[in-house]
mmCIF file of C-alpha atoms in Angstrom:
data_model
loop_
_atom_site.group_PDB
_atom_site.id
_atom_site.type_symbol
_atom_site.label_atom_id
_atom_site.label_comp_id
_atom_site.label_asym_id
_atom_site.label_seq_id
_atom_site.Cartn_x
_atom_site.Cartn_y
_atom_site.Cartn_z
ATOM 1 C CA UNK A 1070 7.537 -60.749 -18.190
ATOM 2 C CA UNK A 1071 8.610 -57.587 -20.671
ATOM 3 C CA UNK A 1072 5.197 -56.079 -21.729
ATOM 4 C CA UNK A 1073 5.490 -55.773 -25.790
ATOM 5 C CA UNK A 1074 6.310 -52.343 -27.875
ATOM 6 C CA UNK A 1075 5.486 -53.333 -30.967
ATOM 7 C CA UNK A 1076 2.252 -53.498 -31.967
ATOM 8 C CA UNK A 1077 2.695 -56.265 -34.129
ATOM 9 C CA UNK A 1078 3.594 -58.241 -31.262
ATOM 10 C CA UNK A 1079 0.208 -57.721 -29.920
ATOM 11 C CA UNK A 1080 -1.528 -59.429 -33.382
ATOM 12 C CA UNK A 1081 0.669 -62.075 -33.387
ATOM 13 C CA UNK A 1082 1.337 -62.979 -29.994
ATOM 14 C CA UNK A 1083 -0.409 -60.960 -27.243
ATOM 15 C CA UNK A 1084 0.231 -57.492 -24.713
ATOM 16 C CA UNK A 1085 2.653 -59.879 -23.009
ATOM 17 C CA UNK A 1086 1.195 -58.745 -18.933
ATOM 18 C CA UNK A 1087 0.598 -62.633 -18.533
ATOM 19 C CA UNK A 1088 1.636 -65.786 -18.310
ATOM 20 C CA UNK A 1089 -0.682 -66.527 -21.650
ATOM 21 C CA UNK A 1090 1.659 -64.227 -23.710
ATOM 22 C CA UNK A 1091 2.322 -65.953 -27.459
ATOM 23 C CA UNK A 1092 0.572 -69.283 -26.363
ATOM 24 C CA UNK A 1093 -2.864 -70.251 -28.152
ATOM 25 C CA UNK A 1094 -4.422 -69.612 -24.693
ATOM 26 C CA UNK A 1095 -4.118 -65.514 -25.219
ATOM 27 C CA UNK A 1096 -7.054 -63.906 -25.574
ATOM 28 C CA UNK A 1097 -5.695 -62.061 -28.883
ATOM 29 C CA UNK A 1098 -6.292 -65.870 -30.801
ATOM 30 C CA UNK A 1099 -9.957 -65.888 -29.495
ATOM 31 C CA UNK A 1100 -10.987 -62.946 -31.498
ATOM 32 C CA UNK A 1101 -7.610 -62.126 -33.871
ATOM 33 C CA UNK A 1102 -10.201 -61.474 -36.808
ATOM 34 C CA UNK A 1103 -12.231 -58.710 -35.298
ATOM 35 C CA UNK A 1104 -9.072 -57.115 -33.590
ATOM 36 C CA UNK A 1105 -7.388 -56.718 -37.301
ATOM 37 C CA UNK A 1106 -10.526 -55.564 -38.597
ATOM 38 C CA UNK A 1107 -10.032 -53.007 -36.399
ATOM 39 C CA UNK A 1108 -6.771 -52.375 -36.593
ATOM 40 C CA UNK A 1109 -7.543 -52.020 -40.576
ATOM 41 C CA UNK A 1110 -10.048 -49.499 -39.680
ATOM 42 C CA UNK A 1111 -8.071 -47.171 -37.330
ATOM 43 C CA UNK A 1112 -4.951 -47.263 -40.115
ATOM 44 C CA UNK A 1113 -7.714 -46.566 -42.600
ATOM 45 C CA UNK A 1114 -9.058 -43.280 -41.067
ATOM 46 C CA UNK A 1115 -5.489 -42.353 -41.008
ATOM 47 C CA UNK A 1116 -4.765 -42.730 -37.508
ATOM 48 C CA UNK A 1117 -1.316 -43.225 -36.289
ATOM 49 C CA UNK A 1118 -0.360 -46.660 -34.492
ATOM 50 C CA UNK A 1119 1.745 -46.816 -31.714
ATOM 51 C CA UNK A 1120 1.992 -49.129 -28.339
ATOM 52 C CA UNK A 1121 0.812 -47.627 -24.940
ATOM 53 C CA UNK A 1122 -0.017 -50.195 -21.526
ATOM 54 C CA UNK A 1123 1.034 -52.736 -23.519
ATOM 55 C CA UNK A 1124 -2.224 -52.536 -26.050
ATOM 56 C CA UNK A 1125 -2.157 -51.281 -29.442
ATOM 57 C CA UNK A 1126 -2.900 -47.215 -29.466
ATOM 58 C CA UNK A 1127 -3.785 -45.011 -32.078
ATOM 59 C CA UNK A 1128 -3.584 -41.521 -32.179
ATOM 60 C CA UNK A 1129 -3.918 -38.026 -34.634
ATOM 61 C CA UNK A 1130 -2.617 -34.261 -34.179
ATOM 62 C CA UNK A 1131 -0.303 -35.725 -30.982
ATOM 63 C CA UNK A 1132 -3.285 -37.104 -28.901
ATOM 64 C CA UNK A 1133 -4.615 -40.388 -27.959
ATOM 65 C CA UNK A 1134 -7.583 -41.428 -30.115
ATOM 66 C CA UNK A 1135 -8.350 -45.299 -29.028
ATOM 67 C CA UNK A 1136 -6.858 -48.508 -27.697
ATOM 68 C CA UNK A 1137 -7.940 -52.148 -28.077
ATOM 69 C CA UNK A 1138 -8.112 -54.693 -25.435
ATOM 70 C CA UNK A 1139 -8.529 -58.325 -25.916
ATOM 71 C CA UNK A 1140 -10.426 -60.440 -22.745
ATOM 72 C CA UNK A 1141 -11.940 -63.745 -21.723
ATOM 73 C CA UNK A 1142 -15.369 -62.563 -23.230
ATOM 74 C CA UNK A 1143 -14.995 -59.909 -25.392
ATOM 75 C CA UNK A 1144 -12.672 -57.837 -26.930
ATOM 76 C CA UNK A 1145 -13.134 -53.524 -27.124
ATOM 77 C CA UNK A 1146 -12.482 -50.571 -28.931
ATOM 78 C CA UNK A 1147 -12.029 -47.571 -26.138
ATOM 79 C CA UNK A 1148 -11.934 -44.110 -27.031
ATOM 80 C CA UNK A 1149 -9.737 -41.528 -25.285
ATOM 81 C CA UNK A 1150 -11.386 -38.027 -24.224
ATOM 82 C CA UNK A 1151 -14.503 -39.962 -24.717
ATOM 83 C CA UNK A 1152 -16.567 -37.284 -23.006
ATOM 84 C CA UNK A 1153 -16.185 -35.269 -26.472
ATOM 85 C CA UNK A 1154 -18.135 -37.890 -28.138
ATOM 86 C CA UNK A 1155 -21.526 -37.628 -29.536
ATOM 87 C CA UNK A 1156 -23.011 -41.280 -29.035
ATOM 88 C CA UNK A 1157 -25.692 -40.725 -31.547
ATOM 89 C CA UNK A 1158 -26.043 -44.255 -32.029
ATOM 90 C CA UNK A 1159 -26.036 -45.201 -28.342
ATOM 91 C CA UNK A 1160 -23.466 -48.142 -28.396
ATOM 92 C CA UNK A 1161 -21.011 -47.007 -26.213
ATOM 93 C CA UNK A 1162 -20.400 -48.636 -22.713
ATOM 94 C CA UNK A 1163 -18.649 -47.138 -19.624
ATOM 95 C CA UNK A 1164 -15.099 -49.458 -19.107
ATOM 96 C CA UNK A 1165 -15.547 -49.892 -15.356
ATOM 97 C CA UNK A 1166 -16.877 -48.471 -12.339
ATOM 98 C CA UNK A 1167 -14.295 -45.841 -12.473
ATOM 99 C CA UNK A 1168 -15.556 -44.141 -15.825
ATOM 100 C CA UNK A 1169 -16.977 -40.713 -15.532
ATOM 101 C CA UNK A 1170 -18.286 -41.526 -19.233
ATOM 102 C CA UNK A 1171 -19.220 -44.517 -21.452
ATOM 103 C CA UNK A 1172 -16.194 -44.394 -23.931
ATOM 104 C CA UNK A 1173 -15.989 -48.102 -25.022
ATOM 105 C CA UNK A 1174 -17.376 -50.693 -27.889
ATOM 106 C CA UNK A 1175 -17.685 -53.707 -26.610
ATOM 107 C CA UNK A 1176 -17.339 -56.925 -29.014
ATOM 108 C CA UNK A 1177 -18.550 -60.730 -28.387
ATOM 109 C CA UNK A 1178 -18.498 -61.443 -31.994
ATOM 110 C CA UNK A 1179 -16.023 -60.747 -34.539
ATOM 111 C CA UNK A 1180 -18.635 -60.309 -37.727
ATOM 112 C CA UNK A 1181 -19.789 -57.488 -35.152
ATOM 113 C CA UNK A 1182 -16.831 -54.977 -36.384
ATOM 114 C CA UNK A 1183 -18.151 -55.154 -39.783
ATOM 115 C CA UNK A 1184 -21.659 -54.646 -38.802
ATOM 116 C CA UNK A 1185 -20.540 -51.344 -36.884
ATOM 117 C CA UNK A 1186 -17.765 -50.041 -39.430
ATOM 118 C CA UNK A 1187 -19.706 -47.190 -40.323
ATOM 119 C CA UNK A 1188 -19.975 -45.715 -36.420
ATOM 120 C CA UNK A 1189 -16.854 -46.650 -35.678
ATOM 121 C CA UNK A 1190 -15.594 -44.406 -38.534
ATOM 122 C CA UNK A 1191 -17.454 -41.752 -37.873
ATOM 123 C CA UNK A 1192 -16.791 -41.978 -34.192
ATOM 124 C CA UNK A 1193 -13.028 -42.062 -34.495
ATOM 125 C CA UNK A 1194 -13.415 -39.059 -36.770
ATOM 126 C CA UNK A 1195 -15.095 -37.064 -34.821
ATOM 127 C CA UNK A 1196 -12.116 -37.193 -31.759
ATOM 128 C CA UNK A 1197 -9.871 -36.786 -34.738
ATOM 129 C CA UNK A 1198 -11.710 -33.448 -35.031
ATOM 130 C CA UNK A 1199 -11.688 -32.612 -31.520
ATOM 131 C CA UNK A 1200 -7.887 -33.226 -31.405
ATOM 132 C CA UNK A 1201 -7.032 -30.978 -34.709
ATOM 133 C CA UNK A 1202 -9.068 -28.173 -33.142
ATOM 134 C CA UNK A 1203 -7.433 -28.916 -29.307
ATOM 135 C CA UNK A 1204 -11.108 -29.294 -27.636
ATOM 136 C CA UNK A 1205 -10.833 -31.266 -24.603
ATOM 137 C CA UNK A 1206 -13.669 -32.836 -22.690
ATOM 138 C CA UNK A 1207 -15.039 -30.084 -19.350
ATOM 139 C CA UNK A 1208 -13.525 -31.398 -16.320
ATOM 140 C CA UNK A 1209 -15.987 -31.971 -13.389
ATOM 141 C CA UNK A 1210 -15.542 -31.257 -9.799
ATOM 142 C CA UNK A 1211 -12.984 -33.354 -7.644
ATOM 143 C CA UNK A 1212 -12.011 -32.806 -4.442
ATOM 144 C CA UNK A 1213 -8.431 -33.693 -5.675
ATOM 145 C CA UNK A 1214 -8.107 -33.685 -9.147
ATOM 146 C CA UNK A 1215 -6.822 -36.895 -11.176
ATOM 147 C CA UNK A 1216 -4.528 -36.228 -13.725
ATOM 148 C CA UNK A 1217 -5.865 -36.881 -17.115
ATOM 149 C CA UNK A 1218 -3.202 -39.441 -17.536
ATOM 150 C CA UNK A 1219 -4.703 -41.700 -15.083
ATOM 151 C CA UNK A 1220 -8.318 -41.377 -16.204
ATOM 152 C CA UNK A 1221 -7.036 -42.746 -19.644
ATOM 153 C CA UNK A 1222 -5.169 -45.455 -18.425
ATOM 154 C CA UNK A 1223 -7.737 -46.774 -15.836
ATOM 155 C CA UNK A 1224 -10.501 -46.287 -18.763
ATOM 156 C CA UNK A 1225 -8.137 -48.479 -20.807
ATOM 157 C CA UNK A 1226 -6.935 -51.443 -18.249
ATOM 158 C CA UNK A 1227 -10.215 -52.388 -16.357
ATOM 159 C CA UNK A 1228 -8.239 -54.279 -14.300
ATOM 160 C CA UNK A 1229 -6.764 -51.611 -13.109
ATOM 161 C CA UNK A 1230 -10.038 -49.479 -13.072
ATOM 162 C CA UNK A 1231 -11.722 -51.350 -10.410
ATOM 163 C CA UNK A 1232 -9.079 -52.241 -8.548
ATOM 164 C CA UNK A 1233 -8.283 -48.191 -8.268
ATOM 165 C CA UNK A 1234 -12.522 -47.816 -7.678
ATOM 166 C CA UNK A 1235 -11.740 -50.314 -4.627
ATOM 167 C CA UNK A 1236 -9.461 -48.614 -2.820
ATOM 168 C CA UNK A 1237 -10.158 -46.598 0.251
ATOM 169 C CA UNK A 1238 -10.915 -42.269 -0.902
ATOM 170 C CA UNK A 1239 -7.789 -42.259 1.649
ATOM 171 C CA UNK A 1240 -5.509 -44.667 -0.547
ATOM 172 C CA UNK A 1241 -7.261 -43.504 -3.579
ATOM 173 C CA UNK A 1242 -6.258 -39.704 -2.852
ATOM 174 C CA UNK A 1243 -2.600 -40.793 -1.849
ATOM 175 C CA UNK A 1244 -2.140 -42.006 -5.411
ATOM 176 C CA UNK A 1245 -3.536 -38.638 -6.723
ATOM 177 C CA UNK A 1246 -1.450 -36.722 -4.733
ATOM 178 C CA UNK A 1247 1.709 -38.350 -5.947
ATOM 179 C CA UNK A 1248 0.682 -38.229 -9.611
ATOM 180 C CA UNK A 1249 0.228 -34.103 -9.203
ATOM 181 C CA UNK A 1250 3.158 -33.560 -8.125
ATOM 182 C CA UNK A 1251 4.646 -35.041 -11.344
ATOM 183 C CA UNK A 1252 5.153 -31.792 -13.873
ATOM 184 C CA UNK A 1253 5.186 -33.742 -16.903
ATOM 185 C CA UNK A 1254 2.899 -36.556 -18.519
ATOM 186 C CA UNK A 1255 5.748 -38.736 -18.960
ATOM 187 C CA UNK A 1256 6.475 -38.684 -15.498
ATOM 188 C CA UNK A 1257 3.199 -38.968 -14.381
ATOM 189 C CA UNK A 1258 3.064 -42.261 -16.793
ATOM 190 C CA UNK A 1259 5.734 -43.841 -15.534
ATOM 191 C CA UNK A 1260 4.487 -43.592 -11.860
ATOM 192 C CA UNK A 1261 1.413 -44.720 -13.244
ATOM 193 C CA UNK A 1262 2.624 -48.159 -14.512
ATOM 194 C CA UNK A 1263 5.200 -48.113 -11.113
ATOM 195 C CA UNK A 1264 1.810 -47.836 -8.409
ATOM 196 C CA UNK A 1265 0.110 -50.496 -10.827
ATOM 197 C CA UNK A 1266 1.420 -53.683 -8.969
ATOM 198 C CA UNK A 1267 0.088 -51.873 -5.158
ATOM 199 C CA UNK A 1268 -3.155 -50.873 -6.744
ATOM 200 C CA UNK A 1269 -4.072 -54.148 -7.677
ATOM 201 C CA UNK A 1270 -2.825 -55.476 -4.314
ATOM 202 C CA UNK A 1271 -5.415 -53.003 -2.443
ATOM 203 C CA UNK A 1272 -2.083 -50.790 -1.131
ATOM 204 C CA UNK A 1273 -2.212 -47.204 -0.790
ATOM 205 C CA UNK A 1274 0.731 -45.003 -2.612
ATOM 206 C CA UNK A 1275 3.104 -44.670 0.189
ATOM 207 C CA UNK A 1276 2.291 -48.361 1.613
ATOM 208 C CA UNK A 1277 4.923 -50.948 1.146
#
């Protein structure tokens, strides 16, 4: 099943990663009024809207800003370079085991967008800040480093996140080791989504 690429597509219909994709059974229907909401706010702010893993993504000065989700029981706001973030109202939640930082709203209500409008304003504009001024978040100590790349897109598919937190450090560093070598952020994207399939299936990078 093609994933979508416009982000319309995701409002009206779904991401399109399941079998669910433009049936009432999506998890976009469940909670379409507090995803627009928040699509309304992000366009507001003046954030730029684009499609990235299949999920509506919104970005200022050429950097990721924040991506919705739509699940079972909730639906989310995450913000990218979340570590930059000051959580003065203490709301944010860590995606999965796999965050080094809580960097996510999570939503079980759709009147609850409205009721947090003002922090998630003021949140967004803050990483709007940190992205005109080219601040990025201190990087901590790994014994192999993982790209930033990856860190975004397992804070943004918990799916993926825990699978990835499952793996063996052995198939875990295989999969880091193949995404360093990769020069360029597109590249390292694109073997992102291509390992997605073996990291859910509990395979290592070079494991068939």
């Amino acid at each position: 099943m093609a994933m979508i690429t416009n982000p319309d597509d995701f409002f009206t219909k779904g991401c399109g990663r399941c079998a669910r994709f433009a049936t009432t059974d999506c998890s976009t229907r469940q909670w379409i009024d507090g995803l627009n909401d928040l699509r309304r706010i992000c366009l507001d702010v003046g954030l730029e809207e684009t499609v990235k893993w299949a999920h509506p993504c919104y970005l200022h000065a050429g950097r990721n800003i924040a991506i919705l989700g739509a699940f079972r029981g909730d639906f989310r706001l995450s913000f990218m370079n979340a570590g930059l973030l000051v959580d003065s109202e203490g709301i944010l939640e860590p995606q999965g085991p796999n965050s080094r930082t809580p960097g996510m709203i999570r939503f079980t209500a759709t009147q609850q967008v409205g009721e947090r409008e003002a922090v998630i304003r003021a949140y967004l504009r803050q990483l709007m800040d940190h992205a005109e001024a080219g601040t990025r978040p201190a990087k901590t100590d790994r014994e192999v480093d993982m790209p930033n790349e990856l860190v975004e897109v397992l804070d943004a598919d918990p799916e993926l996140g825990e699978a990835f937190h499952a793996l063996t450090p052995g198939r875990q560093r295989s999969y880091l080791l193949a995404l360093n070598q990769a020069k360029q952020p597109s590249t390292r994207l694109a073997r992102i989504e291509k390992f997605r399939g073996k990291i859910i299936a509990g395979k290592g990078a070079l494991e068939r």
